[in-house]
Short mmCIF file of C-alpha atoms and ligand atoms in Angstrom, two decimals:
data_model
loop_
_atom_site.label_atom_id
_atom_site.label_comp_id
_atom_site.label_asym_id
_atom_site.label_seq_id
_atom_site.Cartn_x
_atom_site.Cartn_y
_atom_site.Cartn_z
CA MET A 345 10.03 23.45 -11.01
CA GLY A 346 6.88 22.97 -8.89
CA LEU A 347 6.53 23.92 -5.38
CA ILE A 348 6.80 20.43 -3.98
CA GLU A 349 10.08 19.92 -5.66
CA THR A 350 11.46 23.37 -4.51
CA LYS A 351 10.31 22.47 -0.88
CA ALA A 352 11.39 18.89 -1.01
CA ALA A 353 14.81 19.99 -2.32
CA PRO A 354 16.35 20.78 1.17
CA ALA A 355 15.00 17.58 2.55
CA MET A 356 16.11 15.74 -0.19
CA GLU A 357 19.76 17.24 0.10
CA ALA A 358 19.78 16.59 3.85
CA ALA A 359 18.52 12.83 3.25
CA ARG A 360 21.32 12.28 0.89
CA GLU A 361 23.99 13.66 3.03
CA ARG A 362 22.62 11.61 5.96
CA TYR A 363 22.57 8.32 4.03
CA GLN A 364 25.97 8.79 2.61
CA ARG A 365 27.29 9.73 6.20
CA VAL A 366 25.66 6.79 7.98
CA LEU A 367 27.12 4.64 5.22
CA ARG A 368 30.44 5.88 5.56
CA ASP A 369 30.56 6.22 9.40
CA TYR A 370 28.59 3.20 10.57
CA GLY A 371 28.97 1.00 7.39
CA ASN A 372 30.82 -1.90 9.30
CA TYR A 373 28.68 -1.57 12.49
CA PRO A 374 26.53 -4.84 13.22
CA LEU A 375 22.86 -4.03 12.78
CA THR A 376 21.04 -6.71 14.80
CA LYS A 377 21.73 -8.10 18.28
CA GLY A 378 21.92 -11.75 17.16
CA PRO A 379 22.69 -13.54 14.13
CA VAL A 380 20.49 -14.42 11.26
CA LEU A 381 19.30 -17.63 11.82
CA VAL A 382 18.35 -20.13 9.11
CA LYS A 383 14.70 -19.96 10.04
CA ASN A 384 14.79 -16.30 9.23
CA LEU A 385 15.89 -16.97 5.70
CA MET A 386 13.81 -19.94 5.14
CA ARG A 387 10.66 -17.95 6.51
CA GLY A 388 10.70 -15.11 3.95
CA ASN A 389 13.35 -13.09 5.64
CA ARG A 390 10.86 -12.63 8.63
CA GLY A 391 12.50 -10.38 11.17
CA VAL A 392 15.86 -9.50 9.02
CA PRO A 393 16.21 -5.99 8.22
CA GLY A 394 15.66 -6.14 4.42
CA GLY A 395 15.06 -2.50 3.38
CA MET A 396 15.30 1.11 4.50
CA THR A 397 13.07 4.04 3.83
CA ASP A 398 12.30 7.18 6.09
CA THR A 399 8.53 7.55 4.77
CA SER A 400 7.17 5.21 7.40
CA PHE A 401 7.88 2.44 9.81
CA VAL A 402 5.84 -0.32 11.06
CA HIS A 403 5.80 -0.80 14.89
CA PRO A 404 4.98 -4.38 15.81
CA TYR A 405 2.23 -3.28 18.22
CA LYS A 406 1.31 0.74 17.40
CA GLY A 407 1.23 -0.03 13.57
CA VAL A 408 2.39 2.36 10.87
CA GLN A 409 4.02 5.70 11.70
CA PHE A 410 4.44 7.93 8.67
CA ASN A 411 7.95 9.34 8.53
CA GLY A 412 8.48 7.21 11.77
CA ASP A 413 6.52 9.76 13.93
CA LEU A 414 3.03 10.29 12.71
CA ALA A 415 0.54 7.22 13.77
CA CYS A 416 -2.26 6.37 11.37
CA ASP A 417 -5.03 7.90 13.23
CA GLU A 418 -3.11 11.16 13.71
CA ALA A 419 -2.15 11.24 10.17
CA VAL A 420 -5.91 10.88 9.22
CA GLU A 421 -6.81 13.74 11.61
CA ARG A 422 -4.00 16.11 10.67
CA ALA A 423 -3.49 15.52 6.90
CA GLU A 424 -7.09 14.77 6.15
CA ILE A 425 -6.29 13.98 2.48
CA PRO A 426 -3.85 11.75 0.82
CA GLU A 427 -2.09 14.75 -1.14
CA ALA A 428 -0.96 16.20 2.21
CA ILE A 429 0.47 12.86 3.46
CA PHE A 430 2.41 12.70 0.29
CA TRP A 431 3.60 16.23 0.95
CA TYR A 432 4.65 15.01 4.40
CA MET A 433 6.72 12.06 3.22
CA MET A 434 8.39 14.17 0.50
CA VAL A 435 9.03 17.52 2.41
CA GLU A 436 9.06 16.08 6.09
CA GLN A 437 6.59 18.69 7.14
CA LEU A 438 2.72 18.81 6.93
CA PRO A 439 1.79 21.27 4.22
CA SER A 440 0.43 24.68 4.92
CA LEU A 441 -2.93 25.51 3.33
CA ASP A 442 -0.92 27.43 0.65
CA ASP A 443 1.28 24.70 0.04
CA LEU A 444 -1.54 22.16 -0.37
CA GLN A 445 -3.34 24.55 -2.77
CA ALA A 446 -0.22 24.73 -4.95
CA PHE A 447 0.31 21.16 -4.89
CA LYS A 448 -3.67 20.59 -5.88
CA SER A 449 -3.02 23.02 -8.67
CA ASP A 450 0.15 21.27 -10.07
CA LEU A 451 -1.66 17.93 -9.80
CA ASN A 452 -4.61 19.51 -11.70
CA ALA A 453 -2.42 20.89 -14.24
CA ARG A 454 -1.40 17.28 -15.11
CA LEU A 455 -4.76 15.82 -15.35
CA GLU A 456 -4.71 15.19 -19.12
CA VAL A 457 -4.33 11.41 -19.54
CA PRO A 458 -2.61 10.45 -22.88
CA GLY A 459 -5.32 9.17 -25.04
CA TYR A 460 -3.41 5.77 -25.77
CA ALA A 461 -4.10 4.91 -21.95
CA TRP A 462 -7.86 4.86 -22.96
CA ASP A 463 -7.23 2.68 -26.26
CA THR A 464 -5.13 0.40 -24.21
CA LEU A 465 -7.93 -0.14 -21.55
CA ASN A 466 -10.64 -0.35 -24.02
CA ALA A 467 -8.63 -3.04 -26.02
CA LEU A 468 -9.04 -5.50 -23.06
CA PRO A 469 -12.14 -7.52 -22.62
CA VAL A 470 -14.29 -5.78 -20.07
CA SER A 471 -14.30 -9.18 -18.29
CA THR A 472 -10.51 -8.94 -17.56
CA HIS A 473 -9.84 -8.45 -13.80
CA PRO A 474 -9.97 -4.82 -12.51
CA MET A 475 -6.33 -5.38 -11.40
CA THR A 476 -4.95 -6.66 -14.57
CA GLN A 477 -6.62 -3.58 -16.41
CA LEU A 478 -5.01 -1.55 -13.97
CA GLN A 479 -1.45 -3.01 -14.50
CA THR A 480 -1.78 -2.98 -18.12
CA VAL A 481 -2.70 0.64 -18.66
CA THR A 482 -0.28 1.68 -15.94
CA ASN A 483 2.44 -0.34 -17.63
CA ALA A 484 1.14 1.24 -20.85
CA LEU A 485 1.95 4.68 -19.69
CA GLU A 486 5.66 4.00 -19.25
CA GLY A 487 5.96 5.81 -22.59
CA GLU A 488 5.38 8.96 -20.66
CA ALA A 489 8.40 8.77 -18.59
CA LYS A 490 10.60 11.86 -18.66
CA PHE A 491 13.09 10.09 -16.47
CA ARG A 492 13.83 7.44 -19.44
CA ASP A 493 14.48 10.25 -22.08
CA ALA A 494 16.57 12.62 -19.48
CA TYR A 495 18.68 9.35 -18.40
CA LEU A 496 19.50 8.49 -21.92
CA ASP A 497 20.31 12.25 -22.67
CA GLY A 498 22.83 11.84 -19.97
CA ALA A 499 21.10 13.52 -16.84
CA ALA A 500 23.17 13.83 -13.90
CA SER A 501 22.44 11.23 -10.98
CA GLY A 502 21.67 14.30 -8.83
CA GLU A 503 18.71 15.22 -10.90
CA TYR A 504 17.13 11.60 -10.95
CA TRP A 505 14.71 12.13 -7.77
CA LYS A 506 13.50 15.36 -9.51
CA LEU A 507 12.69 13.31 -12.96
CA MET A 508 11.18 10.63 -10.74
CA LEU A 509 9.13 13.09 -8.99
CA ASP A 510 7.87 14.80 -12.00
CA ASP A 511 6.70 11.27 -13.51
CA GLY A 512 5.44 10.34 -10.06
CA LEU A 513 3.18 13.44 -9.98
CA ASN A 514 1.71 12.65 -13.53
CA GLN A 515 0.99 9.24 -12.39
CA ILE A 516 -1.00 10.69 -9.22
CA ALA A 517 -2.80 12.87 -11.62
CA TRP A 518 -3.92 9.74 -13.66
CA GLN A 519 -4.14 6.72 -11.59
CA HIS A 520 -7.44 7.62 -10.09
CA GLN A 521 -8.77 8.45 -13.40
CA VAL A 522 -7.63 5.10 -14.74
CA ALA A 523 -9.30 3.28 -11.69
CA ALA A 524 -12.55 5.01 -11.97
CA ALA A 525 -12.67 4.47 -15.71
CA ILE A 526 -12.05 0.67 -14.97
CA TYR A 527 -15.01 0.95 -12.39
CA ARG A 528 -17.33 2.39 -14.77
CA ARG A 529 -16.47 0.08 -17.65
CA ILE A 530 -17.01 -2.91 -15.35
CA PHE A 531 -19.80 -1.75 -13.19
CA GLY A 532 -21.29 1.31 -14.70
CA ASP A 533 -22.16 2.51 -18.30
CA GLY A 534 -18.78 2.64 -19.60
CA LYS A 535 -18.60 6.11 -20.12
CA ARG A 536 -15.79 8.17 -18.70
CA VAL A 537 -16.38 11.16 -16.19
CA GLU A 538 -13.72 14.04 -16.62
CA PRO A 539 -12.26 15.07 -13.12
CA ASN A 540 -13.54 18.09 -11.44
CA PRO A 541 -10.23 20.37 -10.51
CA ALA A 542 -12.28 22.09 -7.81
CA HIS A 543 -12.41 18.86 -6.01
CA ASP A 544 -9.49 17.09 -4.08
CA TRP A 545 -8.04 13.77 -5.28
CA SER A 546 -10.45 11.45 -3.27
CA GLU A 547 -13.40 13.64 -4.22
CA GLN A 548 -12.48 13.40 -7.90
CA PHE A 549 -12.12 9.58 -7.62
CA VAL A 550 -15.75 9.25 -6.29
CA HIS A 551 -16.94 11.79 -8.67
CA MET A 552 -15.34 9.91 -11.59
CA SER A 553 -16.35 6.36 -10.53
CA GLY A 554 -19.99 7.77 -10.64
CA ALA A 555 -20.92 6.07 -7.39
CA GLU A 556 -23.75 7.50 -5.46
CA ASP A 557 -22.64 9.79 -2.42
CA PRO A 558 -25.29 12.14 -1.44
CA SER A 559 -24.19 12.44 2.21
CA GLY A 560 -20.59 12.68 1.16
CA HIS A 561 -19.68 9.75 3.46
CA LEU A 562 -18.10 7.64 0.86
CA THR A 563 -15.71 10.76 -0.18
CA ALA A 564 -15.01 11.14 3.42
CA TYR A 565 -14.24 7.51 4.10
CA MET A 566 -12.10 7.35 0.91
CA ARG A 567 -9.90 10.14 2.18
CA VAL A 568 -9.40 7.96 5.20
CA TYR A 569 -8.80 4.72 3.03
CA PHE A 570 -6.36 6.41 0.75
CA ILE A 571 -4.13 7.71 3.82
CA SER A 572 -4.44 4.62 5.75
CA HIS A 573 -3.11 2.42 3.12
CA ALA A 574 -0.41 4.82 1.64
CA ASP A 575 2.68 3.45 3.28
CA HIS A 576 3.72 0.56 5.22
CA GLU A 577 7.43 0.71 5.35
CA ALA A 578 9.75 -0.40 2.73
CA THR A 579 9.60 -4.28 3.18
CA ASN A 580 5.97 -5.23 2.60
CA ALA A 581 5.71 -7.25 -0.55
CA SER A 582 4.37 -4.66 -2.63
CA ALA A 583 6.61 -1.65 -1.71
CA ASN A 584 9.55 -3.86 -1.70
CA THR A 585 8.97 -5.01 -5.32
CA GLY A 586 8.50 -1.52 -6.28
CA ALA A 587 11.74 -0.47 -4.56
CA ILE A 588 13.65 -3.15 -6.31
CA VAL A 589 12.31 -2.27 -9.55
CA ASN A 590 13.00 1.44 -9.07
CA SER A 591 16.49 0.74 -7.94
CA THR A 592 17.34 -0.71 -11.37
CA LEU A 593 16.33 2.82 -12.58
CA ALA A 594 13.22 1.71 -14.23
CA THR A 595 10.61 4.28 -14.59
CA ILE A 596 8.02 5.31 -11.98
CA ALA A 597 5.16 3.57 -14.36
CA SER A 598 7.19 0.19 -14.16
CA THR A 599 7.35 0.63 -10.46
CA LEU A 600 3.89 1.13 -9.98
CA SER A 601 2.93 -1.66 -12.17
CA ALA A 602 5.21 -4.01 -10.58
CA THR A 603 3.98 -2.91 -7.08
CA TYR A 604 0.46 -3.55 -8.29
CA ASN A 605 1.42 -7.18 -9.28
CA ALA A 606 2.62 -8.02 -5.94
CA LEU A 607 -0.53 -6.62 -4.58
CA SER A 608 -2.71 -8.78 -6.57
CA GLY A 609 -2.05 -11.72 -4.46
CA PRO A 610 -4.52 -13.07 -1.72
CA ARG A 611 -1.83 -13.18 1.02
CA HIS A 612 -1.42 -9.26 0.47
CA GLY A 613 -3.52 -6.82 -1.42
CA MET A 614 -6.42 -9.13 -2.34
CA ALA A 615 -7.21 -10.10 1.08
CA ASN A 616 -9.52 -7.35 1.27
CA GLN A 617 -11.73 -8.81 -1.53
CA GLU A 618 -11.19 -12.24 0.13
CA SER A 619 -12.40 -10.74 3.52
CA LEU A 620 -15.73 -9.53 2.11
CA MET A 621 -16.35 -12.93 0.40
CA LEU A 622 -15.68 -14.67 3.67
CA ILE A 623 -18.05 -12.64 5.46
CA GLU A 624 -20.71 -13.30 2.66
CA ARG A 625 -20.04 -16.85 2.81
CA VAL A 626 -20.63 -16.77 6.59
CA LEU A 627 -23.99 -14.96 6.11
CA ASP A 628 -24.92 -17.51 3.52
CA GLN A 629 -23.84 -20.57 5.41
CA TYR A 630 -25.91 -19.52 8.46
CA GLY A 631 -28.89 -17.54 6.88
CA GLY A 632 -27.81 -14.23 8.55
CA VAL A 633 -25.60 -13.01 11.01
CA PRO A 634 -24.44 -16.19 13.10
CA THR A 635 -23.82 -16.82 16.69
CA GLU A 636 -20.51 -16.69 18.51
CA ALA A 637 -20.42 -20.53 18.50
CA GLN A 638 -21.22 -20.80 14.81
CA VAL A 639 -18.46 -18.17 13.95
CA THR A 640 -15.99 -20.34 16.03
CA GLU A 641 -17.20 -23.41 14.22
CA PHE A 642 -16.65 -21.86 10.94
CA ILE A 643 -13.21 -20.77 11.41
CA ASP A 644 -12.16 -24.00 13.18
CA ASN A 645 -13.37 -26.00 10.27
CA LEU A 646 -11.77 -23.59 7.81
CA LEU A 647 -8.14 -23.91 9.53
CA ASP A 648 -8.89 -27.81 9.96
CA SER A 649 -9.35 -28.08 5.99
CA GLY A 650 -6.06 -26.28 5.65
CA GLY A 651 -7.69 -22.77 4.90
CA VAL A 652 -6.59 -19.26 5.69
CA LEU A 653 -8.69 -16.49 7.39
CA PRO A 654 -8.34 -13.63 5.28
CA GLY A 655 -7.96 -10.28 6.95
CA PHE A 656 -6.23 -11.91 9.91
CA GLY A 657 -2.47 -12.15 10.73
CA HIS A 658 0.43 -10.26 9.61
CA ALA A 659 4.19 -10.62 8.89
CA GLN A 660 5.47 -7.69 11.09
CA LEU A 661 2.31 -6.32 13.24
CA ARG A 662 1.66 -8.31 16.50
CA ASP A 663 -1.45 -6.77 17.67
CA THR A 664 -4.68 -5.27 16.05
CA ASP A 665 -3.76 -3.35 12.87
CA ILE A 666 -4.04 0.26 13.91
CA ARG A 667 -5.52 0.86 10.50
CA PHE A 668 -8.17 -1.58 10.88
CA VAL A 669 -9.26 0.42 13.88
CA VAL A 670 -9.24 3.92 12.01
CA LEU A 671 -11.36 2.48 9.00
CA THR A 672 -13.92 0.68 11.10
CA ASN A 673 -14.07 3.54 13.54
CA TYR A 674 -15.42 5.39 10.62
CA LEU A 675 -18.56 3.54 10.97
CA ALA A 676 -19.36 5.78 14.02
CA THR A 677 -20.39 8.40 11.36
CA ILE A 678 -23.04 6.06 9.71
CA ALA A 679 -23.88 4.43 13.31
CA GLU A 680 -27.54 3.90 12.36
CA VAL A 681 -26.93 2.49 8.79
CA ALA A 682 -24.16 0.20 10.15
CA GLU A 683 -26.27 -1.13 13.25
CA LYS A 684 -28.64 -2.58 10.61
CA ASN A 685 -26.07 -3.64 8.17
CA ASP A 686 -25.68 -7.45 8.16
CA ILE A 687 -22.05 -7.33 6.65
CA ILE A 688 -21.08 -4.88 9.37
CA ARG A 689 -22.67 -6.79 12.26
CA CYS A 690 -20.94 -10.08 10.78
CA MET A 691 -17.85 -8.22 10.15
CA ARG A 692 -17.71 -7.03 13.77
CA LEU A 693 -18.67 -10.49 15.49
CA ILE A 694 -15.94 -12.14 13.65
CA ALA A 695 -13.37 -9.30 14.28
CA ASP A 696 -14.24 -10.11 18.07
CA VAL A 697 -14.48 -13.88 18.08
CA ALA A 698 -11.83 -14.86 15.51
CA PRO A 699 -8.62 -13.82 17.48
CA GLY A 700 -9.44 -16.07 20.39
CA VAL A 701 -10.08 -19.06 17.68
CA LEU A 702 -6.80 -18.28 15.95
CA ALA A 703 -4.67 -17.91 19.18
CA LYS A 704 -5.33 -21.56 20.01
CA ARG A 705 -3.26 -22.45 16.92
CA PRO A 706 0.27 -21.56 18.27
CA LYS A 707 1.76 -21.61 14.70
CA ILE A 708 0.01 -18.47 13.93
CA ALA A 709 2.14 -15.53 15.23
CA ASN A 710 -0.42 -12.74 14.89
CA PRO A 711 -4.22 -13.61 15.47
CA HIS A 712 -5.29 -10.31 15.29
CA GLN A 713 -7.33 -8.18 12.51
CA ASN A 714 -5.27 -6.56 9.53
CA ILE A 715 -6.43 -3.62 7.59
CA ASP A 716 -8.21 -5.89 5.06
CA PHE A 717 -10.82 -7.28 7.36
CA GLY A 718 -12.61 -4.07 7.80
CA SER A 719 -11.76 -1.96 4.49
CA GLY A 720 -14.13 -3.71 2.28
CA ALA A 721 -17.13 -4.26 4.66
CA VAL A 722 -17.13 -0.45 5.24
CA LEU A 723 -17.00 0.15 1.34
CA SER A 724 -19.89 -2.15 0.89
CA ALA A 725 -22.01 -0.39 3.64
CA LEU A 726 -21.18 3.13 1.90
CA GLY A 727 -22.50 1.66 -1.35
CA LEU A 728 -19.43 0.21 -3.14
CA PRO A 729 -19.90 -3.58 -2.73
CA GLN A 730 -17.87 -4.57 -5.99
CA ARG A 731 -15.39 -6.70 -4.03
CA ASN A 732 -13.19 -7.50 -6.85
CA PHE A 733 -12.31 -3.80 -7.32
CA TYR A 734 -10.97 -3.49 -3.92
CA THR A 735 -7.42 -4.32 -4.42
CA VAL A 736 -7.26 -1.45 -7.20
CA LEU A 737 -8.17 0.84 -4.49
CA PHE A 738 -5.36 -0.55 -2.41
CA CYS A 739 -3.14 0.09 -5.28
CA ILE A 740 -3.88 3.53 -5.92
CA SER A 741 -3.55 4.18 -2.25
CA ARG A 742 -0.04 2.50 -2.17
CA MET A 743 0.94 4.29 -5.15
CA TRP A 744 1.50 7.52 -2.98
CA GLY A 745 4.08 5.80 -0.58
CA VAL A 746 5.72 3.82 -3.31
CA ILE A 747 6.42 6.95 -5.29
CA ALA A 748 7.73 8.85 -2.24
CA GLN A 749 9.93 5.84 -1.41
CA ALA A 750 11.27 5.86 -5.00
CA VAL A 751 12.04 9.46 -5.26
CA ARG A 752 13.57 9.61 -1.99
CA ALA A 753 15.62 6.65 -2.62
CA ARG A 754 16.86 8.29 -6.18
CA GLY A 755 17.75 11.32 -3.93
CA GLU A 756 19.62 9.59 -1.47
CA GLY A 757 21.75 7.84 -4.23
CA LYS A 758 20.75 4.28 -3.07
CA PRO A 759 22.12 1.65 -5.20
CA ILE A 760 20.57 -1.22 -7.06
CA MET A 761 19.12 -3.69 -4.45
CA ARG A 762 20.80 -6.98 -4.86
CA PRO A 763 21.14 -9.37 -1.58
CA ILE A 764 22.81 -12.65 -1.82
CA SER A 765 20.97 -15.91 -1.95
CA LEU A 766 22.15 -19.28 -0.96
CA THR A 767 21.51 -22.67 -1.94
CA THR A 768 19.94 -25.43 0.45
CA ALA A 769 23.13 -27.20 0.56
CA MET A 770 24.90 -23.85 1.65
CA VAL A 771 22.54 -23.24 4.38
CA GLU A 772 23.15 -26.77 5.53
CA GLU A 773 26.76 -26.07 5.31
CA ALA A 774 26.82 -23.10 7.43
CA ALA A 775 24.25 -24.78 10.00
CA THR A 776 26.78 -27.79 10.50
CA GLY A 777 30.16 -26.05 9.86
CA GLY A 778 29.32 -22.52 11.24
CA PRO A 779 28.86 -19.47 9.49
CA GLU A 780 32.31 -19.24 8.38
CA ALA A 781 31.86 -22.10 6.10
CA LEU A 782 30.09 -19.77 3.80
CA ASP A 783 33.07 -17.14 3.73
CA PRO A 784 34.12 -18.35 0.19
CA TYR A 785 30.62 -17.35 -1.22
CA PHE A 786 30.64 -13.83 0.06
CA GLN A 787 32.31 -10.83 -1.91
CA ASP A 788 35.15 -8.93 -0.26
CA GLU A 789 33.68 -5.43 0.81
N1 LIG B 174 -5.43 -17.97 8.94
C1 LIG B 174 -4.89 -19.19 8.88
N2 LIG B 174 -3.57 -19.67 8.91
C2 LIG B 174 -2.73 -18.39 9.13
C3 LIG B 174 -3.14 -17.05 9.24
C4 LIG B 174 -4.62 -16.86 9.04
N3 LIG B 174 -5.06 -15.55 9.00
N4 LIG B 174 -2.26 -16.51 9.33
C5 LIG B 174 -1.08 -17.31 9.54
N5 LIG B 174 -1.38 -18.45 9.44
C6 LIG B 174 -0.60 -19.47 9.27
C7 LIG B 174 0.34 -19.38 8.19
O1 LIG B 174 -0.35 -19.82 6.89
C8 LIG B 174 1.45 -20.35 8.56
O2 LIG B 174 1.17 -21.66 8.38
P1 LIG B 174 2.37 -22.50 7.65
O3 LIG B 174 3.28 -22.59 8.70
O4 LIG B 174 1.55 -23.92 7.74
O5 LIG B 174 2.60 -22.03 6.34
C9 LIG B 174 1.72 -19.96 10.19
O6 LIG B 174 0.28 -19.52 10.52
C10 LIG B 174 2.85 -19.18 10.45
O7 LIG B 174 2.34 -17.86 9.91
P2 LIG B 174 2.81 -16.53 10.46
O8 LIG B 174 4.16 -16.52 10.73
O9 LIG B 174 1.74 -16.08 11.62
O10 LIG B 174 2.42 -15.26 9.30
P3 LIG B 174 3.30 -14.89 7.90
O11 LIG B 174 4.30 -13.77 8.52
O12 LIG B 174 3.90 -16.29 7.42
O13 LIG B 174 2.24 -14.47 7.10
C11 LIG B 174 0.19 -13.18 6.46
C12 LIG B 174 1.44 -13.23 7.23
C13 LIG B 174 -0.58 -12.06 6.41
C14 LIG B 174 0.52 -13.65 4.96
C15 LIG B 174 -0.98 -14.29 6.76
O14 LIG B 174 -0.92 -14.15 8.33
C16 LIG B 174 -1.91 -14.58 6.19
O15 LIG B 174 -1.77 -15.40 5.34
N6 LIG B 174 -3.07 -14.04 6.47
C17 LIG B 174 -4.44 -14.00 5.90
C18 LIG B 174 -4.25 -13.24 4.54
C19 LIG B 174 -4.07 -11.86 4.78
O16 LIG B 174 -4.96 -11.30 5.62
N7 LIG B 174 -3.23 -11.05 4.17
C20 LIG B 174 -3.23 -9.64 4.18
C21 LIG B 174 -2.18 -9.03 5.11
C22 LIG B 174 -2.18 -7.45 5.03
N8 LIG B 174 -2.00 -6.84 3.80
O17 LIG B 174 -2.68 -5.92 3.65
O18 LIG B 174 -1.45 -7.35 2.99
C1 LIG B 175 0.77 -3.75 3.74
O1 LIG B 175 -0.05 -2.83 3.97
O2 LIG B 175 1.55 -3.75 2.99
C2 LIG B 175 0.30 -4.91 4.54
O3 LIG B 175 -0.07 -4.75 5.82
C3 LIG B 175 1.28 -5.86 4.44
C4 LIG B 175 2.67 -5.80 5.24
O4 LIG B 175 2.93 -4.72 5.80
O5 LIG B 175 3.58 -6.78 5.07
#
């Protein structure tokens, strides 16, 4: 039993007891002030509580709060590395230096990636999108799941979280290696670089990717990046997908692969790639950093032609994403370079101008920047301009939260996720005949 399992065990036991008690004592209490309206359902369940996790909450104005109390900026300051945030989500306390050292050693002992993962990767054409390469190798690693064998051997349900944690720690030790190998395959000389156990996880990633980082700024930024993207409550599209898949008792590898598939869409994790593409398009169209009037004109034209401005808007947030602020604040450490960098100058200009332009379109609920508008621009300024790789970085960040959520869900004894769905005719029936018209379709509790 590793230290994180020992330390997480009391938190997990308390979480299970609390989960069962809340269900038992409050199961029949109403959860929301008003009824769920037809438009809630028809607009992607917006505003409807659709999941439950204690690893983080997303406040509409303040943004993500790990374990419901540690804001993103504080998390970056106090945890410093994603390993510590994972520990926080699992153990409910930040690790001591000794805890962290033991945790790093545990991860380092798992660094050997099964050889067939590399064979699987190398079987794909180099031209395959980096996200597809990541999803494919992650899915292939399913074969390593200790949970699956133990389950088939009749493991007790109380043991599930430990098995999922064990598999999850293996994935943590492998995923940055897979991502770095994909990067080198597509953008480098194709040779893999071994991880250095003396490094932390983020340092290992930068080292293995072969990216130039003589100043250490890229590594420092990656730590901030990985923490900022690590978790965003249970119901964003990727975490929700992962939670559903894991609730079927599928393996952590399948859970991650499904999570990554959800992240691959441009309304979600691919918006970071699209944001940088947009900035480059603006620079190209105006022959350099445009004026405010030109940015306004560009956005108006984009929206008038039915386009979407990537990196703006959010399904839950209603103000500038704290993660955008945290990531772009990093530019202060490379202020001189940033001032002269056209991508950064253009990103900042659009970030200033766009909210006013978007706010004139009342249908857009949140005209502010989200994490994706800044994350890639900073990466490009730090020497990582390969934008179709950016969603891979989002994936190996989100991995930390999805594993923590899955382990906790199994520890709490949550059941398979299975909400009811309605036909359009039923929605019309409820709207015209009152909600009781749907009674025959609901199961008895
Ligand atoms: N540019 C243009 N139109 C927008 C934008 C935007 N940035 N954001 C919302 N709208 C539109 C949206 O398409 C919808 O139009 P319609 O009714 O014609 O379908 C209308 O405004 C209402 O949408 P909202 O209720 O404001 O947003 P919703 O909760 O449905 O969607 C996003 C949230 C994030 C999908 C949406 O804001 C968007 O597409 N943003 C751009 C893509 C992006 O940045 N995604 C990344 C999100 C963060 N992440 O990391 O995943
Ligand atoms: C995320 O980090 O998952 C995105 O901001 C999307 C979301 O929360 O809905």
